[in-house]
Short mmCIF file of C-alpha atoms in Angstrom, two decimals:
data_model
loop_
_atom_site.label_atom_id
_atom_site.label_comp_id
_atom_site.label_asym_id
_atom_site.label_seq_id
_atom_site.Cartn_x
_atom_site.Cartn_y
_atom_site.Cartn_z
CA MET A 233 77.03 180.37 -10.04
CA TYR A 234 80.01 180.61 -7.61
CA GLY A 235 82.43 181.43 -10.24
CA PHE A 236 80.01 184.18 -11.73
CA ILE A 237 79.64 185.83 -8.15
CA TRP A 238 83.48 185.66 -7.87
CA ARG A 239 84.39 187.05 -11.22
CA HIS A 240 81.98 190.06 -10.28
CA LEU A 241 83.51 190.98 -6.79
CA PRO A 242 86.04 193.93 -6.89
CA GLY A 243 89.57 193.74 -5.63
CA PRO A 244 92.39 191.49 -5.28
CA THR A 245 92.06 187.96 -4.04
CA ALA A 246 92.06 188.56 -0.34
CA ALA A 247 89.42 191.40 -0.55
CA ARG A 248 87.28 189.07 -2.66
CA ALA A 249 87.63 186.21 -0.15
CA VAL A 250 86.67 188.76 2.68
CA LEU A 251 83.85 190.08 0.75
CA ALA A 252 82.48 186.54 -0.10
CA LEU A 253 82.36 185.74 3.61
CA VAL A 254 80.58 188.80 4.42
CA LEU A 255 77.98 188.04 1.71
CA LEU A 256 77.74 184.33 3.07
CA LEU A 257 77.18 185.53 6.57
CA ALA A 258 74.46 188.12 5.43
CA PHE A 259 72.88 185.28 3.48
CA VAL A 260 72.67 183.17 6.41
CA ALA A 261 71.56 186.08 8.77
CA LEU A 262 68.69 186.35 6.10
CA LEU A 263 67.62 182.96 6.29
CA LEU A 264 67.78 182.74 10.15
CA PHE A 265 66.09 185.92 11.01
CA VAL A 266 63.56 186.45 8.13
CA VAL A 267 62.96 183.32 6.18
CA PHE A 268 63.09 180.53 8.82
CA PRO A 269 60.71 182.28 11.10
CA TRP A 270 58.37 183.17 8.53
CA VAL A 271 58.11 179.53 7.08
CA GLU A 272 58.27 177.71 10.46
CA PRO A 273 54.38 178.36 11.54
CA ARG A 274 53.35 177.03 7.98
CA LEU A 275 55.36 173.59 8.62
CA PRO A 276 53.26 170.65 9.67
CA PHE A 277 55.71 169.16 12.31
CA ASN A 278 53.55 170.17 15.12
CA ASP A 279 50.28 168.61 13.60
CA VAL A 280 50.32 165.19 15.58
CA THR A 281 47.55 162.74 14.87
CA ILE A 282 48.29 160.21 17.71
CA ASP A 283 45.04 159.51 19.62
CA GLN A 284 44.93 158.00 22.96
#
């Protein structure tokens, strides 16, 4: 998978490394700001069943 991405990035090695880092940061930002906030209310971590 990573080899496929690396082969399809344009430019010399330094430019590929910078572009790969930018793609990684964009992916992490997508997860943090879109995916995780959408999933969080659907997770059962706040459903406690301890009675007093």
